[in-house]
XYZ file of C-alpha atoms in Angstrom:
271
model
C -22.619 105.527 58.482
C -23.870 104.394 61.667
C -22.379 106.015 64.987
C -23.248 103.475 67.771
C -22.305 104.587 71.692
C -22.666 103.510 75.086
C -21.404 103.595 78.696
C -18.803 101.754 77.904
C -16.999 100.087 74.617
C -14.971 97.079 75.413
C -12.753 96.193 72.086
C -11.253 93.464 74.212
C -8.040 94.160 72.701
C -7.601 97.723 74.442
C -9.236 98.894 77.969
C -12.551 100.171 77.964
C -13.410 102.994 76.930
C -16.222 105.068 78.798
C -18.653 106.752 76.742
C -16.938 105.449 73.429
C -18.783 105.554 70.433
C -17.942 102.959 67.411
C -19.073 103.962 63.401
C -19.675 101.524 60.817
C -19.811 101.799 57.507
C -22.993 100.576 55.379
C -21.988 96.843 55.380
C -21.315 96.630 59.494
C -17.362 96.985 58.962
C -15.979 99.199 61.888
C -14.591 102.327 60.170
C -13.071 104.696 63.450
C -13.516 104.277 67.214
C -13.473 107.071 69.041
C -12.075 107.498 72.444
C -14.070 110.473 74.261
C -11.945 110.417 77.633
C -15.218 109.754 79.136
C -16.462 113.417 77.876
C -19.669 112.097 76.492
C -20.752 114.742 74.031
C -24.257 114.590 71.775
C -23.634 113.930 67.691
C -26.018 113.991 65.030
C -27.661 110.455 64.363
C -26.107 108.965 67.249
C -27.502 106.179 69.346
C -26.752 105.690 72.466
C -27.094 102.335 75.012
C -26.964 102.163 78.828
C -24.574 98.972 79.148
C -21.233 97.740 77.826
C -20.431 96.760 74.084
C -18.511 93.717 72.613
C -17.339 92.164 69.779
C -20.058 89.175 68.603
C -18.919 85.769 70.770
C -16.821 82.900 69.302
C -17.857 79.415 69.965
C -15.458 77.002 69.858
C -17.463 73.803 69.897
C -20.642 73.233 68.512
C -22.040 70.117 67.270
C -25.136 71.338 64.836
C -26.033 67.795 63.829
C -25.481 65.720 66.426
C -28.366 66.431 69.197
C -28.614 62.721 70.332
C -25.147 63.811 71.367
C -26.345 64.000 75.315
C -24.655 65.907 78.727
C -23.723 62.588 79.828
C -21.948 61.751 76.696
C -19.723 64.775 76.981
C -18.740 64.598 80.442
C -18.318 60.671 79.581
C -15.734 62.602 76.822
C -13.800 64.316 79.890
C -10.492 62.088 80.385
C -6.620 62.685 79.877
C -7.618 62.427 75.628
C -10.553 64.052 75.201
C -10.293 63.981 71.327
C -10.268 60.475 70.993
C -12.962 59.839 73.140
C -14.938 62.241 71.489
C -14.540 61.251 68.106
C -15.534 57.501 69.042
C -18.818 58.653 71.258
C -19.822 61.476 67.845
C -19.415 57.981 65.394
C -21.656 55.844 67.357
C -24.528 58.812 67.552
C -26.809 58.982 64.871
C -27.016 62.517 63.309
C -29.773 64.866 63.275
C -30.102 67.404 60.288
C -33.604 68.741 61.510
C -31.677 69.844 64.661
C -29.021 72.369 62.276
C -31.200 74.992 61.611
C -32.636 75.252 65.283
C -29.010 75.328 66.386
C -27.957 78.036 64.107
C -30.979 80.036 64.699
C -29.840 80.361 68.785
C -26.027 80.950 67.957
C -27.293 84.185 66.312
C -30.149 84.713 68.545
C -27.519 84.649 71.158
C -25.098 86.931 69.751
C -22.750 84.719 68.059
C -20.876 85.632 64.920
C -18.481 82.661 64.452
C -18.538 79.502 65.681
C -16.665 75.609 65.116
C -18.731 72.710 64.066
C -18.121 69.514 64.403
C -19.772 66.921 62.849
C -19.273 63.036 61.180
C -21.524 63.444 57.803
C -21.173 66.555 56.287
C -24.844 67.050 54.967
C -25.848 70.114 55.942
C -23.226 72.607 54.259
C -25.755 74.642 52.812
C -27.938 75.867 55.600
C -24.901 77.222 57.511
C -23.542 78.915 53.856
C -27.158 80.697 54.267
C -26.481 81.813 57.907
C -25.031 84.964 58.857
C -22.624 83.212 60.790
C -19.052 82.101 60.040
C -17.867 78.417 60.349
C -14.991 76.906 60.632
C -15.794 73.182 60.373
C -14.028 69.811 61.441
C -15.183 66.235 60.149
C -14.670 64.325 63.607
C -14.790 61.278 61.520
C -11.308 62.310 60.342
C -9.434 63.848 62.880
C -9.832 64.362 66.218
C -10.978 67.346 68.322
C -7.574 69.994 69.377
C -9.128 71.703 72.052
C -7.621 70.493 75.029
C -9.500 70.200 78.819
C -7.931 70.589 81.955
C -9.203 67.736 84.089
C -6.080 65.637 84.472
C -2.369 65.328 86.339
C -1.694 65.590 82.306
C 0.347 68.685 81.936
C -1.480 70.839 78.909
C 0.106 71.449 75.729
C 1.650 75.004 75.904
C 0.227 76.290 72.492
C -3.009 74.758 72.221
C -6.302 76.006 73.232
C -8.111 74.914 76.876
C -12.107 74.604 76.178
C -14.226 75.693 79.228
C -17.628 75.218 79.425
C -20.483 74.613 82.710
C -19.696 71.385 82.638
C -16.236 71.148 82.355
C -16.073 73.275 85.447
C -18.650 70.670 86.922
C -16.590 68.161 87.161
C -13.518 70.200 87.967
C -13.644 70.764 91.653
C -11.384 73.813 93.093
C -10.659 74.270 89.177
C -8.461 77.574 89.548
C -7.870 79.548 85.929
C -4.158 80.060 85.454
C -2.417 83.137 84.923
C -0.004 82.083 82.417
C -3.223 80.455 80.316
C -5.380 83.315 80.617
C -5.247 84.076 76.843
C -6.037 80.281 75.805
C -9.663 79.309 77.407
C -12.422 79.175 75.316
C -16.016 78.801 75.029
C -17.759 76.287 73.658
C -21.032 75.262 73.913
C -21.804 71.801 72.372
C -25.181 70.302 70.726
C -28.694 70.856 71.458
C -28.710 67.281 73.548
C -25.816 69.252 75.949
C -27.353 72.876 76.385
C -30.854 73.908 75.941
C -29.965 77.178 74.335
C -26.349 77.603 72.650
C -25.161 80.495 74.271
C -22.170 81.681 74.745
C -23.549 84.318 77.088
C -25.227 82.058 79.261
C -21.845 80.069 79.715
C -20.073 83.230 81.029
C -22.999 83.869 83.583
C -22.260 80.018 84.344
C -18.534 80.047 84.923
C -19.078 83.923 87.018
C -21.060 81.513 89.470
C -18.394 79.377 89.437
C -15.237 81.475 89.387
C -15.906 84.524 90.988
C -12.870 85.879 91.609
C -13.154 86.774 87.580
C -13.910 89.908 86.461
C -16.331 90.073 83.781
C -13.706 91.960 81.619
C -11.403 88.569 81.900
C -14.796 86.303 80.723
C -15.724 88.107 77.713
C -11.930 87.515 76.166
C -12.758 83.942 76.487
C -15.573 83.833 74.877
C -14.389 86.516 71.948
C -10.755 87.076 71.134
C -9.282 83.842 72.372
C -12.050 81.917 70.611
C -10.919 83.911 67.512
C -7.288 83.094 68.011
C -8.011 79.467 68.113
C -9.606 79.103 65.190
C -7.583 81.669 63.580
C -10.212 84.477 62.824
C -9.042 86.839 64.661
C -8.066 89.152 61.566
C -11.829 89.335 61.281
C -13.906 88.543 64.585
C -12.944 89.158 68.267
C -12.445 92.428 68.953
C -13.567 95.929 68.373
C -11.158 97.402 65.971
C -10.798 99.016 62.809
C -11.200 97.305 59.644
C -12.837 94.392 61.438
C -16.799 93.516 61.220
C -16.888 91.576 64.293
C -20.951 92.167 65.235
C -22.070 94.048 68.133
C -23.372 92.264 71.200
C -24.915 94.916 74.300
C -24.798 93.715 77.777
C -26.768 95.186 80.130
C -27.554 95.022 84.322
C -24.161 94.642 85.101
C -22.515 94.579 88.465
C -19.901 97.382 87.612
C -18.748 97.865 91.328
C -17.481 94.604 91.144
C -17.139 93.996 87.955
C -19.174 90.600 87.790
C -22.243 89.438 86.020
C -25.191 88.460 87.790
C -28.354 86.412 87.115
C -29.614 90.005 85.802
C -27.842 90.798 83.289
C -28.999 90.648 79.851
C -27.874 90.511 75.533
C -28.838 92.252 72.978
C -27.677 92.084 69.554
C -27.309 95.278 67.827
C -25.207 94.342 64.479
């Protein structure tokens, strides 16, 4: 058993608990959480972190083989359909397999556990078996991309997810989150031609900037539970809870007067 604790735990799906301590069992899976009302008291074999711990991140939109894929393409991508015209800009870019493993290596660098990849030849199956990471793929060469964006007079579809990313927000001037969608943004990152690291973490910093009326409590649901809701994980990844082996991401240098990340703070992976 490992008994992990720190200022705060954050299960996303319950408030935060101050000086909560998590155990796993021998194969990461969370076994109890304990709630210590804030009485922090010393345990045998305990480890302790100054910061705030989450679930692993969920990213919603990765494309692992497609680097040529560029920022200009995307934000070419960002009309009323956004599938469609990302499914005909992926099939007219060439793919690029010695990009994969460089891209999976940063989702876990960066403290992702799960992530969606989309892609138009399916040849590189096997390196992300390998990975520690779970996939949920989707052949853009067969169907188009769900995740909707909200850059239009186009009112959004009511059940479907809203993907949020720097550039999205870029291009969306005044962009103001809504209360009743909340629980449906998500992170995605994109392809090593968009981002220069995929990071999830780096795209919360981003949108703080951005939208900083936030708090960073509302930003790390969107890039953990919601994610996991959207591509129906959530049973596994997402949260902090019992029976779940969701990784362990540390954030650290927060602004907890506020409530905000700054250009300070900092990741670490710890499971």
């Amino acid at each position: 058993m490992r008994k992990i604790a720190a200022n705060y735990i954050f299960p996303v799906t319950a408030t935060p608990l101050k000086n909560g301590i998590i155990v796993l069992d021998e194969k990461n899976y969370i076994v109890d959480i304990i709630d210590t009302k804030g009485q922090f008291k010393e345990i045998q074999n305990l480890e302790f972190y100054s910061g705030v711990i989450i679930p692993g991140f969920i990213d919603v939109f990765t494309l692992l083989s497609i680097s040529s894929f560029s920022k200009n393409d995307f934000k070419k991508c960002l009309q009323d359909d956004f599938g469609s015209a990302l499914k005909k800009s992926l099939l007219k870019k060439e793919t690029t397999p010695t990009a994969v493993q460089r891209g999976i290596n940063q989702l876990e660098a960066y403290g992702t556990v799960a992530a969606a990849d989309y892609f138009t030849v399916n040849d590189h199956a096997e390196q992300k078996r390998k990975s520690k990471l779970y996939f949920s793929d989707s052949n853009a060469a067969e169907s188009n991309c769900s995740l909707q964006i909200p850059i239009s007079n186009k009112q959004l579809n009511p059940t479907q997810s809203i993907l949020l990313n720097q550039m999205i927000l870029e291009k969306l001037n005044g962009f103001i989150p809504a209360a009743s969608e909340m629980s449906r943004y998500c992170i995605g990152t994109g392809s090593l031609g968009t981002h220069l690291k995929l990071s999830v973490f780096d795209e919360l910093k981003a949108l703080q900037e951005i939208l900083p009326a936030l708090t960073f409590w509302e930003l790390i649901k969107w890039g953990t539970i919601n994610g996991a809701k959207h591509l129906q994980i959530e049973n596994k990844f997402g949260s902090l809870e019992i029976g779940k082996k969701p990784g362990l991401n540390l954030l650290t240098n927060l602004d907890y007067s506020n409530q905000k990340f700054n250009t300070a703070s900092e990741l670490k992976v710890l499971v």
